[in-house]
Coordinates of C-alpha atoms in Angstrom, one line a residue:
Chain N
X956 CA -86.3 40.7 8.4
X957 CA -83.9 39.9 5.5
X958 CA -84.0 36.3 6.5
X959 CA -87.8 36.2 6.7
X960 CA -87.9 37.8 3.2
X961 CA -85.4 35.2 1.8
X962 CA -87.5 32.4 3.3
X963 CA -90.7 33.8 1.9
X964 CA -89.1 34.1 -1.5
X965 CA -88.1 30.5 -1.3
X966 CA -91.7 29.4 -0.4
X967 CA -93.3 31.4 -3.2
X968 CA -90.8 30.0 -5.7
X969 CA -91.5 26.5 -4.6
X970 CA -95.3 27.0 -4.7
X971 CA -94.9 28.5 -8.2
X972 CA -92.9 25.5 -9.4
X973 CA -95.3 23.0 -8.0
X974 CA -97.8 22.9 -10.9
X975 CA -100.2 20.5 -9.2
X976 CA -100.7 22.8 -6.3
X977 CA -100.9 25.8 -8.4
X978 CA -103.6 24.3 -10.6
X979 CA -105.5 23.0 -7.5
X980 CA -105.6 26.5 -6.0
X981 CA -107.4 27.8 -9.1
X982 CA -109.4 24.8 -10.1
X983 CA -110.6 23.7 -6.6
X984 CA -112.8 26.7 -5.8
X985 CA -114.3 26.8 -9.3
X986 CA -115.2 23.1 -9.4
X987 CA -116.4 23.0 -5.8
X988 CA -118.6 26.0 -6.2
X989 CA -119.9 25.2 -9.6
X990 CA -120.6 21.5 -9.0
X991 CA -121.2 21.0 -5.3
X992 CA -123.5 23.9 -4.8
X993 CA -125.8 22.6 -7.5
X994 CA -125.5 18.9 -6.6
X995 CA -125.7 18.9 -2.9
X996 CA -129.2 20.2 -2.7
X997 CA -131.8 19.3 -0.2
X998 CA -134.6 20.9 -2.2
X999 CA -137.4 18.5 -3.1
X1000 CA -138.4 18.4 -6.7
X1001 CA -139.9 15.8 -9.0
X1002 CA -140.8 13.3 -6.4
X1003 CA -142.5 10.4 -8.1
X1004 CA -146.1 9.9 -6.8
X1005 CA -148.7 7.4 -7.8
X1006 CA -152.4 7.8 -6.9
X1007 CA -154.8 5.0 -6.3
X1008 CA -158.2 6.8 -6.5
X1009 CA -161.0 4.5 -5.3
X1010 CA -163.4 7.4 -4.8
X1011 CA -163.3 8.8 -8.4
X1012 CA -165.2 11.9 -7.4
X1013 CA -164.9 15.5 -8.3
X1014 CA -163.0 16.2 -5.1
X1015 CA -160.6 13.4 -5.5
X1016 CA -159.8 14.3 -9.1
X1017 CA -159.3 17.9 -8.0
X1018 CA -156.7 16.7 -5.4
X1019 CA -154.9 14.6 -8.0
X1020 CA -154.7 17.4 -10.5
X1021 CA -153.4 19.9 -7.9
X1022 CA -150.7 17.4 -7.0
X1023 CA -149.9 17.0 -10.7
X1024 CA -149.6 20.8 -11.0
X1025 CA -147.2 21.1 -8.1
X1026 CA -143.5 21.2 -8.9
X1027 CA -142.7 18.8 -6.1
X1028 CA -144.5 15.8 -7.5
X1029 CA -144.5 14.1 -10.8
X1030 CA -147.4 11.8 -11.4
X1031 CA -147.0 8.2 -12.4
X1032 CA -149.6 6.1 -14.0
X1033 CA -152.3 5.0 -11.5
X1034 CA -151.8 1.4 -10.3
X1035 CA -154.7 -1.0 -10.8
X1036 CA -154.9 -1.8 -7.1
X1037 CA -153.1 -0.9 -3.8
X1038 CA -150.9 -4.0 -3.9
X1039 CA -149.3 -3.2 -7.2
X1040 CA -148.9 0.4 -6.0
X1041 CA -147.0 -0.9 -3.0
X1042 CA -144.8 -3.1 -5.1
X1043 CA -144.0 -0.1 -7.2
X1044 CA -142.6 1.5 -4.1
X1045 CA -140.7 -1.6 -3.3
X1046 CA -139.2 -1.6 -6.8
X1047 CA -138.3 2.0 -6.4
X1048 CA -140.2 3.3 -9.4
X1049 CA -142.3 5.6 -7.2
X1050 CA -141.5 7.4 -4.0
X1051 CA -145.0 7.9 -2.7
X1052 CA -148.3 6.2 -3.1
X1053 CA -151.5 8.1 -2.2
X1054 CA -154.6 6.0 -1.6
X1055 CA -157.9 7.8 -1.7
X1056 CA -160.6 5.6 -0.2
X1057 CA -164.2 5.3 -1.3
X1058 CA -166.4 7.9 0.3
X1059 CA -163.8 10.6 0.4
X1060 CA -166.0 13.3 -1.1
X1061 CA -169.1 12.1 0.7
X1062 CA -167.4 12.5 4.1
X1063 CA -166.1 15.9 3.1
X1064 CA -169.6 17.1 2.0
X1065 CA -171.1 15.7 5.2
X1066 CA -168.7 17.7 7.2
X1067 CA -166.9 14.6 8.5
X1068 CA -163.2 14.1 8.5
X1069 CA -162.2 12.7 5.1
X1070 CA -159.2 10.4 5.0
X1071 CA -156.5 9.7 2.6
X1072 CA -153.5 7.4 3.1
X1073 CA -149.9 8.2 2.1
X1074 CA -147.4 5.5 1.7
X1075 CA -143.8 6.7 1.5
X1076 CA -140.5 5.1 0.7
X1077 CA -138.7 6.4 3.9
X1078 CA -135.2 5.2 3.2
X1079 CA -134.5 8.8 2.7
X1080 CA -136.4 10.0 5.8
X1081 CA -135.9 13.6 5.1
X1082 CA -137.4 13.2 1.7
X1083 CA -140.3 11.3 3.1
X1084 CA -141.0 13.9 5.7
X1085 CA -140.9 16.8 3.3
X1086 CA -143.1 14.9 0.8
X1087 CA -145.6 14.3 3.6
X1088 CA -145.6 18.0 4.5
X1089 CA -146.1 19.1 0.9
X1090 CA -148.9 16.7 0.4
X1091 CA -150.7 18.0 3.5
X1092 CA -150.4 21.5 2.2
X1093 CA -151.8 20.6 -1.2
X1094 CA -154.6 18.5 0.3
X1095 CA -155.6 21.3 2.7
X1096 CA -155.7 23.8 -0.2
X1097 CA -157.9 21.6 -2.4
X1098 CA -160.3 21.0 0.4
X1099 CA -160.6 24.6 1.1
X1100 CA -161.2 25.6 -2.5
X1101 CA -163.7 22.8 -3.0
X1102 CA -165.6 23.9 0.1
X1103 CA -165.7 27.5 -1.2
X1104 CA -167.0 26.4 -4.6
X1105 CA -169.6 23.9 -3.5
X1106 CA -171.1 25.8 -0.6
X1107 CA -169.9 29.3 -1.1
X1108 CA -168.5 29.5 2.4
X1109 CA -165.1 29.7 3.8
X1110 CA -164.7 27.0 6.4
X1111 CA -163.8 28.4 9.7
X1112 CA -160.3 27.8 10.6
X1113 CA -159.3 28.0 14.2
X1114 CA -155.6 28.7 13.6
X1115 CA -154.3 30.2 10.5
X1116 CA -150.6 30.0 9.9
X1117 CA -148.8 32.6 7.8
X1118 CA -145.1 32.3 7.2
X1119 CA -142.5 34.7 6.3
X1120 CA -139.0 33.5 5.5
X1121 CA -136.5 36.1 6.7
X1122 CA -133.0 36.6 5.2
X1123 CA -133.6 34.2 2.4
X1124 CA -137.2 34.9 1.3
X1125 CA -137.1 32.7 -1.8
X1126 CA -135.7 29.8 0.3
X1127 CA -132.9 29.6 -2.2
X1128 CA -130.9 26.6 -1.1
X1129 CA -127.8 27.9 -2.9
X1130 CA -127.6 30.9 -0.7
X1131 CA -127.3 28.5 2.2
X1132 CA -124.7 26.3 0.5
X1133 CA -122.3 28.8 -1.0
X1134 CA -120.9 30.1 2.3
X1135 CA -120.6 26.6 3.7
X1136 CA -118.7 25.3 0.6
X1137 CA -116.5 28.4 0.8
X1138 CA -115.5 27.7 4.4
X1139 CA -114.6 24.1 3.5
X1140 CA -112.5 25.3 0.6
X1141 CA -110.5 27.8 2.6
X1142 CA -110.0 25.3 5.4
X1143 CA -108.7 22.6 3.1
X1144 CA -106.1 25.0 1.7
X1145 CA -105.2 26.1 5.2
X1146 CA -104.9 22.7 6.8
X1147 CA -103.8 20.4 4.1
X1148 CA -101.3 22.5 2.2
X1149 CA -99.6 23.7 5.4
X1150 CA -99.2 20.3 7.0
X1151 CA -98.1 18.7 3.7
X1152 CA -95.6 21.3 3.0
X1153 CA -93.9 21.0 6.5
X1154 CA -93.9 17.3 6.4
X1155 CA -92.3 17.3 3.0
X1156 CA -89.4 19.3 4.4
X1157 CA -89.0 16.6 7.1
X1158 CA -89.1 13.8 4.5
X1159 CA -86.5 15.6 2.3
X1160 CA -84.2 16.2 5.3
X1161 CA -84.1 19.9 4.5
X1162 CA -85.7 20.8 7.8
X1163 CA -82.7 19.5 9.6
X1164 CA -80.5 21.7 7.5
X1165 CA -82.7 24.6 8.5
X1166 CA -82.4 23.7 12.1
X1167 CA -78.6 24.0 12.1
X1168 CA -78.7 27.4 10.7
X1169 CA -79.1 30.5 12.9
X1170 CA -82.7 30.9 11.6
X1171 CA -85.0 31.4 14.5
X1172 CA -87.9 28.9 14.8
X1173 CA -90.4 31.7 15.0
X1174 CA -89.1 33.2 11.7
X1175 CA -89.2 29.8 10.0
X1176 CA -92.8 29.2 11.2
X1177 CA -94.0 32.6 10.0
X1178 CA -92.3 32.1 6.7
X1179 CA -94.2 28.8 6.4
X1180 CA -97.6 30.0 7.4
X1181 CA -97.7 33.4 5.7
X1182 CA -97.9 32.1 2.1
X1183 CA -100.8 29.8 2.9
X1184 CA -102.6 32.6 4.8
X1185 CA -102.3 34.7 1.6
X1186 CA -103.5 31.8 -0.6
X1187 CA -106.4 31.1 1.8
X1188 CA -107.5 34.7 1.7
X1189 CA -107.2 34.7 -2.1
X1190 CA -109.4 31.6 -2.2
X1191 CA -112.0 33.3 0.0
X1192 CA -112.0 36.3 -2.4
X1193 CA -112.2 34.1 -5.5
X1194 CA -115.0 32.1 -3.9
X1195 CA -117.0 35.2 -3.0
X1196 CA -116.7 36.5 -6.6
X1197 CA -117.9 33.2 -8.0
X1198 CA -120.8 33.1 -5.5
X1199 CA -121.8 36.7 -6.5
X1200 CA -121.4 36.3 -10.2
X1201 CA -122.9 32.9 -10.7
X1202 CA -125.4 32.5 -7.9
X1203 CA -126.0 36.1 -7.0
X1204 CA -125.4 35.4 -3.4
X1205 CA -126.2 38.5 -1.4
X1206 CA -123.3 40.2 0.5
X1207 CA -125.4 42.1 3.1
X1208 CA -122.6 42.7 5.6
X1209 CA -119.1 44.1 5.5
X1210 CA -116.5 42.5 3.3
X1211 CA -113.8 43.9 5.7
X1212 CA -115.4 41.9 8.5
X1213 CA -115.5 38.7 6.4
X1214 CA -111.8 39.0 5.6
X1215 CA -110.9 40.1 9.2
X1216 CA -112.6 37.1 10.8
X1217 CA -111.4 35.0 7.8
X1218 CA -107.8 35.9 8.7
X1219 CA -108.2 35.0 12.3
X1220 CA -109.9 31.7 11.3
X1221 CA -107.1 30.8 8.8
X1222 CA -104.4 31.5 11.5
X1223 CA -106.2 28.9 13.7
X1224 CA -106.3 26.3 10.9
X1225 CA -102.7 27.0 9.9
X1226 CA -101.9 26.3 13.5
X1227 CA -103.8 23.0 13.3
X1228 CA -101.9 22.1 10.1
X1229 CA -98.6 22.9 11.9
X1230 CA -99.6 20.9 14.9
X1231 CA -100.6 17.8 12.8
X1232 CA -97.3 18.0 11.0
X1233 CA -95.3 17.9 14.2
X1234 CA -97.0 14.6 14.9
X1235 CA -96.3 13.1 11.5
X1236 CA -93.2 12.0 9.8
X1237 CA -94.5 11.3 6.3
X1238 CA -96.9 13.0 3.9
X1239 CA -99.0 9.8 3.9
X1240 CA -99.6 10.0 7.7
X1241 CA -100.4 13.7 7.7
X1242 CA -102.8 13.3 4.8
X1243 CA -104.7 10.6 6.6
X1244 CA -104.9 12.5 9.9
X1245 CA -105.9 15.8 8.2
X1246 CA -108.6 13.8 6.4
X1247 CA -110.0 12.5 9.6
X1248 CA -110.2 16.0 11.2
X1249 CA -111.7 17.4 8.0
X1250 CA -114.4 14.8 7.8
X1251 CA -115.5 15.2 11.4
X1252 CA -115.4 19.0 11.2
X1253 CA -117.4 19.1 8.0
X1254 CA -120.1 16.7 9.1
X1255 CA -120.5 18.3 12.5
X1256 CA -120.4 21.8 11.2
X1257 CA -124.0 22.3 10.1
X1258 CA -123.1 22.7 6.5
X1259 CA -125.7 20.1 5.4
X1260 CA -127.7 19.5 8.6
X1261 CA -129.0 21.8 11.2
X1262 CA -126.9 22.0 14.3
X1263 CA -129.9 22.7 16.4
X1264 CA -131.2 19.2 15.7
X1265 CA -128.1 17.6 16.9
X1266 CA -128.1 15.8 20.3
X1267 CA -126.7 17.9 23.1
X1268 CA -123.4 16.2 23.2
X1269 CA -123.0 16.9 19.5
X1270 CA -123.6 20.6 20.0
X1271 CA -121.0 20.5 22.8
X1272 CA -118.4 19.0 20.5
X1273 CA -119.1 21.8 18.1
X1274 CA -117.7 24.2 20.7
X1275 CA -114.3 23.2 19.5
X1276 CA -115.2 22.9 15.8
X1277 CA -113.7 25.8 13.9
X1278 CA -115.9 25.0 10.8
X1279 CA -119.0 25.4 12.9
X1280 CA -118.2 29.0 13.9
X1281 CA -116.9 30.2 10.6
X1282 CA -119.9 28.7 8.6
X1283 CA -122.2 30.5 11.0
X1284 CA -120.2 33.7 10.6
X1285 CA -120.2 33.5 6.8
X1286 CA -123.9 32.9 6.6
X1287 CA -124.8 35.6 9.1
X1288 CA -122.6 38.2 7.4
X1289 CA -123.6 37.4 3.8
X1290 CA -127.3 36.7 4.2
X1291 CA -128.2 38.7 7.4
X1292 CA -125.7 41.5 7.2
X1293 CA -124.6 40.7 10.8
X1294 CA -122.0 42.9 12.4
X1295 CA -119.3 42.2 14.9
X1296 CA -121.6 42.9 17.8
X1297 CA -123.9 40.1 16.6
X1298 CA -121.1 37.6 16.2
X1299 CA -119.1 38.1 19.4
X1300 CA -119.8 34.5 20.4
X1301 CA -118.6 33.0 17.2
X1302 CA -115.6 35.3 16.9
X1303 CA -114.8 34.5 20.5
X1304 CA -114.8 30.8 19.7
X1305 CA -112.6 31.3 16.6
X1306 CA -110.2 33.5 18.6
X1307 CA -110.0 30.9 21.4
X1308 CA -109.3 28.1 19.0
X1309 CA -106.7 30.1 17.0
X1310 CA -104.8 31.1 20.2
X1311 CA -104.9 27.5 21.5
X1312 CA -104.0 25.8 18.3
X1313 CA -101.1 28.1 17.4
X1314 CA -99.7 27.9 21.0
X1315 CA -99.9 24.1 21.0
X1316 CA -98.4 23.9 17.6
X1317 CA -95.4 26.2 18.3
X1318 CA -94.8 24.5 21.7
X1319 CA -94.9 21.1 20.0
X1320 CA -92.8 22.2 17.1
X1321 CA -90.0 23.5 19.5
X1322 CA -90.1 20.3 21.5
X1323 CA -90.0 18.0 18.5
X1324 CA -86.9 19.4 17.0
Chain I
X345 CA -60.1 26.2 30.0
X346 CA -57.9 24.4 27.6
X347 CA -55.7 26.3 25.2
X348 CA -57.7 28.3 22.8
X349 CA -56.2 26.5 19.8
X350 CA -59.0 23.9 20.4
X351 CA -62.2 24.8 18.5
X352 CA -64.1 21.8 19.9
X353 CA -63.9 20.8 23.5
X354 CA -65.9 17.8 24.6
X355 CA -65.7 16.5 28.2
X356 CA -67.7 13.5 29.6
X357 CA -70.5 13.9 27.0
X358 CA -73.3 11.5 27.8
X359 CA -76.5 11.1 25.7
X360 CA -79.2 8.7 26.7
X361 CA -82.4 7.8 24.9
X362 CA -84.4 6.1 27.7
X363 CA -82.3 3.2 28.9
X364 CA -80.1 3.2 25.8
X365 CA -76.8 5.1 26.1
X366 CA -75.9 6.4 22.6
X367 CA -72.8 8.4 23.8
X368 CA -71.0 7.2 26.9
X369 CA -68.6 9.7 28.5
X370 CA -67.0 11.1 25.3
X371 CA -64.0 13.3 25.8
X372 CA -61.9 14.8 22.9
X373 CA -60.6 18.0 21.6
X374 CA -60.3 19.2 18.0
X375 CA -57.6 21.7 17.0
X376 CA -58.2 24.7 14.8
X377 CA -57.7 24.0 11.1
X378 CA -57.4 20.2 11.4
X379 CA -59.3 17.5 9.5
X380 CA -60.8 15.4 12.3
X381 CA -62.2 12.0 11.3
X382 CA -65.0 10.5 13.4
X383 CA -65.2 6.8 12.6
X384 CA -67.4 4.0 13.8
X385 CA -69.7 1.2 12.7
X386 CA -73.3 1.9 11.9
X387 CA -75.1 2.6 15.1
X388 CA -71.9 3.4 17.1
X389 CA -73.3 6.8 18.0
X390 CA -71.5 9.1 15.5
X391 CA -74.6 10.9 14.2
X392 CA -75.9 11.4 17.8
X393 CA -72.6 13.1 18.7
X394 CA -72.5 15.2 15.6
X395 CA -76.1 16.4 16.2
X396 CA -75.1 17.5 19.7
X397 CA -72.1 19.4 18.5
X398 CA -74.3 21.2 16.0
X399 CA -76.9 22.2 18.6
X400 CA -79.6 19.9 17.0
X401 CA -79.8 17.8 20.1
X402 CA -79.2 18.5 23.8
X403 CA -76.6 16.3 25.8
X404 CA -77.9 14.5 28.8
X405 CA -74.8 15.5 30.7
X406 CA -71.2 16.7 30.2
X407 CA -69.6 19.7 28.8
X408 CA -69.5 20.6 25.1
X409 CA -68.0 23.7 23.7
X410 CA -67.9 24.6 19.9
X411 CA -65.9 27.5 18.6
X412 CA -65.9 29.0 22.1
X413 CA -69.6 28.7 22.8
X414 CA -71.4 26.3 25.1
X415 CA -73.9 24.2 23.0
X416 CA -76.4 24.0 25.8
X417 CA -76.7 27.7 26.6
X418 CA -75.4 29.4 23.4
X419 CA -76.7 27.2 20.7
X420 CA -77.7 30.1 18.5
X421 CA -74.1 31.4 18.5
X422 CA -72.8 28.0 17.8
X423 CA -75.1 27.7 14.8
X424 CA -73.9 30.9 13.1
X425 CA -70.3 29.9 13.4
X426 CA -70.6 26.4 11.9
X427 CA -71.5 24.8 8.6
X428 CA -73.3 21.4 8.4
X429 CA -74.0 18.9 5.7
X430 CA -75.8 15.7 6.5
X431 CA -75.8 12.3 4.9
X432 CA -79.3 13.0 3.7
X433 CA -78.8 15.4 0.8
X434 CA -80.2 18.7 2.0
X435 CA -80.4 21.5 -0.6
X436 CA -83.8 22.2 -2.0
X437 CA -84.5 20.1 -5.1
X438 CA -87.1 22.5 -6.5
X439 CA -84.8 25.5 -6.3
X440 CA -82.0 26.3 -8.7
X441 CA -78.4 26.2 -7.8
X442 CA -78.2 29.9 -7.4
X443 CA -81.5 30.1 -5.5
X444 CA -80.1 27.7 -3.0
X445 CA -76.9 29.6 -2.7
X446 CA -78.8 32.9 -2.2
X447 CA -81.1 31.4 0.4
X448 CA -78.4 29.9 2.6
X449 CA -76.1 32.9 2.0
X450 CA -78.8 35.3 3.2
X451 CA -79.6 33.1 6.2
X452 CA -75.9 33.3 7.3
X453 CA -76.0 37.0 7.0
X454 CA -74.0 37.6 3.7
X455 CA -74.9 40.7 1.8
X456 CA -76.2 40.3 -1.8
X457 CA -72.9 41.6 -3.1
X458 CA -71.0 38.9 -1.2
X459 CA -73.4 36.3 -2.3
X460 CA -73.0 37.3 -6.0
X461 CA -69.2 37.3 -5.7
X462 CA -68.8 34.1 -3.7
X463 CA -71.3 32.1 -5.8
X464 CA -69.5 33.1 -9.0
X465 CA -66.2 32.1 -7.5
X466 CA -67.6 28.8 -6.2
X467 CA -69.3 27.8 -9.5
X468 CA -66.1 28.6 -11.5
X469 CA -64.0 26.6 -9.0
X470 CA -66.4 23.7 -9.5
X471 CA -66.5 24.4 -13.2
X472 CA -70.3 24.5 -13.5
X473 CA -71.0 28.2 -14.2
X474 CA -73.4 27.2 -16.9
X475 CA -75.5 25.2 -14.4
X476 CA -76.3 28.2 -12.3
X477 CA -80.0 28.2 -13.1
X478 CA -80.5 24.5 -13.2
X479 CA -82.8 22.9 -10.6
X480 CA -80.9 21.0 -8.0
X481 CA -83.2 18.0 -8.5
X482 CA -82.0 17.5 -12.0
X483 CA -78.3 17.2 -11.0
X484 CA -76.5 13.9 -10.3
X485 CA -75.9 12.9 -6.7
X486 CA -72.2 13.6 -7.0
X487 CA -72.8 17.2 -8.1
X488 CA -75.4 17.6 -5.4
X489 CA -73.0 16.5 -2.7
X490 CA -70.2 18.8 -3.9
X491 CA -72.6 21.7 -4.1
X492 CA -74.1 21.0 -0.6
X493 CA -70.5 21.1 0.8
X494 CA -69.7 24.3 -1.0
X495 CA -72.9 25.9 0.3
X496 CA -72.1 24.7 3.8
X497 CA -68.7 26.6 3.7
X498 CA -70.0 29.6 1.8
X499 CA -70.2 31.8 4.9
X500 CA -66.6 30.8 5.9
X501 CA -67.6 29.1 9.1
X502 CA -65.0 28.2 11.8
X503 CA -65.9 24.6 11.6
X504 CA -67.8 22.5 9.1
X505 CA -69.5 19.3 10.2
X506 CA -69.9 16.6 7.6
X507 CA -72.1 13.6 8.4
X508 CA -71.1 10.8 6.0
X509 CA -70.9 13.2 3.1
X510 CA -69.6 10.7 0.5
X511 CA -72.0 7.8 1.1
X512 CA -73.4 6.6 -2.2
X513 CA -71.1 8.5 -4.6
X514 CA -68.5 7.0 -7.0
X515 CA -64.8 6.9 -6.2
X516 CA -63.9 9.7 -8.6
X517 CA -66.4 12.0 -7.1
X518 CA -65.3 11.0 -3.6
X519 CA -61.8 12.0 -4.5
X520 CA -62.9 15.4 -5.9
X521 CA -65.0 15.8 -2.7
X522 CA -61.9 15.4 -0.6
X523 CA -60.0 17.9 -2.7
X524 CA -62.8 20.4 -1.7
X525 CA -62.3 19.4 1.9
X526 CA -58.5 20.1 1.7
X527 CA -59.2 23.5 0.0
X528 CA -61.5 24.4 2.9
X529 CA -58.9 23.2 5.5
X530 CA -56.3 25.4 3.7
X531 CA -58.5 28.4 4.2
X532 CA -58.5 27.7 7.9
X533 CA -61.8 25.9 8.3
X534 CA -61.8 23.1 10.8
X535 CA -63.3 19.9 9.3
X536 CA -65.2 17.4 11.4
X537 CA -66.1 14.5 9.2
X538 CA -67.8 11.1 9.9
X539 CA -67.3 8.3 7.4
X540 CA -67.1 4.6 7.2
X541 CA -64.8 4.5 4.2
X542 CA -61.4 3.6 5.7
X543 CA -59.4 5.0 2.8
X544 CA -61.0 8.4 3.7
X545 CA -59.8 8.0 7.2
X546 CA -56.2 8.0 5.9
X547 CA -56.9 11.6 4.6
X548 CA -57.6 12.9 8.1
X549 CA -55.1 14.6 10.4
X550 CA -56.5 12.7 13.4
X551 CA -59.2 10.1 13.7
X552 CA -61.2 8.7 16.6
X553 CA -62.9 5.4 16.4
X554 CA -66.2 4.9 18.2
X555 CA -67.4 1.5 19.4
X556 CA -70.7 1.0 21.1
X557 CA -71.0 4.7 22.1
X558 CA -67.4 5.0 23.5
X559 CA -64.2 6.3 22.0
X560 CA -61.9 3.4 21.8
X561 CA -59.0 5.1 19.9
X562 CA -57.9 8.6 19.0
X563 CA -54.7 9.4 17.2
X564 CA -53.2 10.2 13.8
X565 CA -53.8 7.5 11.2
X566 CA -50.1 6.5 11.2
X567 CA -50.0 6.5 15.0
X568 CA -53.0 4.2 15.2
X569 CA -51.5 1.8 12.6
X570 CA -48.2 1.5 14.5
X571 CA -50.0 1.1 17.9
X572 CA -52.2 -1.6 16.6
X573 CA -49.5 -3.2 14.4
X574 CA -51.7 -3.0 11.3
X575 CA -50.9 -2.1 7.7
X576 CA -54.1 -0.2 7.0
X577 CA -56.8 1.8 8.7
X578 CA -59.1 -1.0 7.5
X579 CA -57.4 -3.5 9.7
X580 CA -57.3 -1.0 12.6
X581 CA -61.0 -0.6 12.4
X582 CA -61.7 -4.3 12.2
X583 CA -59.4 -5.0 15.1
X584 CA -61.2 -2.4 17.3
X585 CA -64.7 -3.2 16.3
X586 CA -64.4 -7.0 16.3
X587 CA -61.7 -7.8 18.9
X588 CA -62.0 -11.5 18.4

C-alpha cells in the first residue's frame, strides 16, 4: 500500500510538472465542445436555390415566395434560362435549381398532376436528399393552401402523416453531438495519455529500473492507470458541465449511472492503451497506432452517421467498438433518461471489452518484460 | 552447496535467443564483499548475463543463485536484496533529487525516517545538499551517475549490479565514481560491475573476461597479467579478444 501510494505520488508530480499535458487536459474539452459541436452540424440551413419560373402564375409565385420564406433555402436571382441555371450549379454558386414548367397552374386547377423539376448538386448527397425532402414539403403545403383558397375545399388526402420527435422534440442537433464529442474526449485521454506515458518510461529506461525493484507488476500497472482514470472522469464531469451550461443539454437520467458506466468504459480503454504500449517501443509508434484505432472507432461509432444505415458487416464490427457502446449509453441516459435495465446490452458489451482488454494487456505486459 | 561466503553462484548458465547463444555455459562465483569486474567487448554477452542475475531475464538452462535465492523461482526475493544501475541513466528526470530518493527508498521498504536520515547523509557525502530540490534532468551526466549509484545502494543491498556505469563521463568523475564504489565495498556491499575501461578493471578484486558468450579468463588483475605475460589489463584484454 505504501509502495502504491509512493508510485501514485510520483505519477501525479510528473503530470503536474508536464505543462503541455496539464494544459491539454483543461483546454481540450473546452475547445472541442465549444467548436466541434457548433461546427460539425448536419442541419441544413441557407441552401442556395435558384428558380426558373416559366409558368409565371399565381401558384408558381406562391411556391417561390414560400421557398424564400423557409429558413432552409436562400433565393438567388432567377436565371434567364435553364442552361444558365445549370451552369450556376456547375460553378457552385447555387446548390439547387427549381424549374417550373409552363402550365403548372393550369394542370393544378384542372386537377391533373402538376410537375416541377429539381436539379441538385449532389456531391454532398446528404444535403441533396434533405433539400429534396424540404422542397417536397414546401411544395405540398403551397398546393394545399392554394387549393383551399381557390376552391374553398380541402383536397382529400388518402394518407396524412403526422410526426412527433421523441426525446429531442426540437431536433436540436447539439443535443445529439455533445454526448458523442464527450465520449471521444474521454477516450483520447484514456487511450493516448496512458500509452504515451508507459512508452515514455520505456524510452527513458526507467521501466527497467522499476523491473529490478521488488515492486509487483500489478502494483505498477494500477499506479499507472489510476491517475488517468481520475483524469478521464474529471474530463467527463467537466464536459457535462460545459454541455449543460452552454448548450443546455438535458440530463434526464442518473449521473451516478453515467459515472459508473464511464468508469467501466475508461478501465477498458486504459487497458487498450496499456496493450498498445506493450507492442510499441517509441512514443512515435504508439501515437501512430493509437491514432489508427481512434479514427476507426470514431468513424464507425455512430457519432456522425447512423449505425442502423451501415452495412451488416459494419454493424458486426461495432460489436467490438467501445465508442459505439458508450456513445449510445451517453445519448440514452442524457436524452432519454434510460436506466441500467434499458442499457444491459451496451453495458454488457463494455464489460466484455473491458475484461478482455485488461486481461490481454496485463498478460502481454508480463510476457514482454 | 558451495560455501556460503559466495553471494553469487552461477553454474552452466546458458541463454539462447533463437539460434543465437548469448551466454554459453557460464560458471563463476562471487565472494561476499568483493568488487567483481565483468569485462568483454561490445556484444560479448555481459548485459545479457547481468539481466539474468538481476531477475530481469530468465536463463534458458543452468543454475543461478543470487544472495542465497534462485533467480528462476525466487526472483522477487532476489530483487529486494540487490541494487541495480544500468548504462542507460535511470532516475526520473522530471522528479527532484529528493523525490527520486524518496520514491526508491519507499519501494525498498525504508521508513520515512530512514529515508530522511540516509538522504541527508548521502547528499552531504556527495557535497550537494543544496541541490536537494533540483530536478534530476537539470544536472550534468556525471552527477546523475553518481546519484543513480547512491540511490541504488540506499537500501544497503547485499549486492549492487552496475552495468557500464561510467560510460560517457569524464575521467575525474570516473575516479570519484570509483571512490563511491570502494566506500560501498567497505560497508560490505558486494559490487558486480561491467565495464570496457581497462584502467577500471585494475580497480577490481577479481575480473572475468567474456569473449563470444564464454568466460575465457577469471582471476585477479595481477594474476591475469602474469599468466598472460602482459604489462597491463589492456594488453590482456586485446590478447584474449583478438588472439592473432
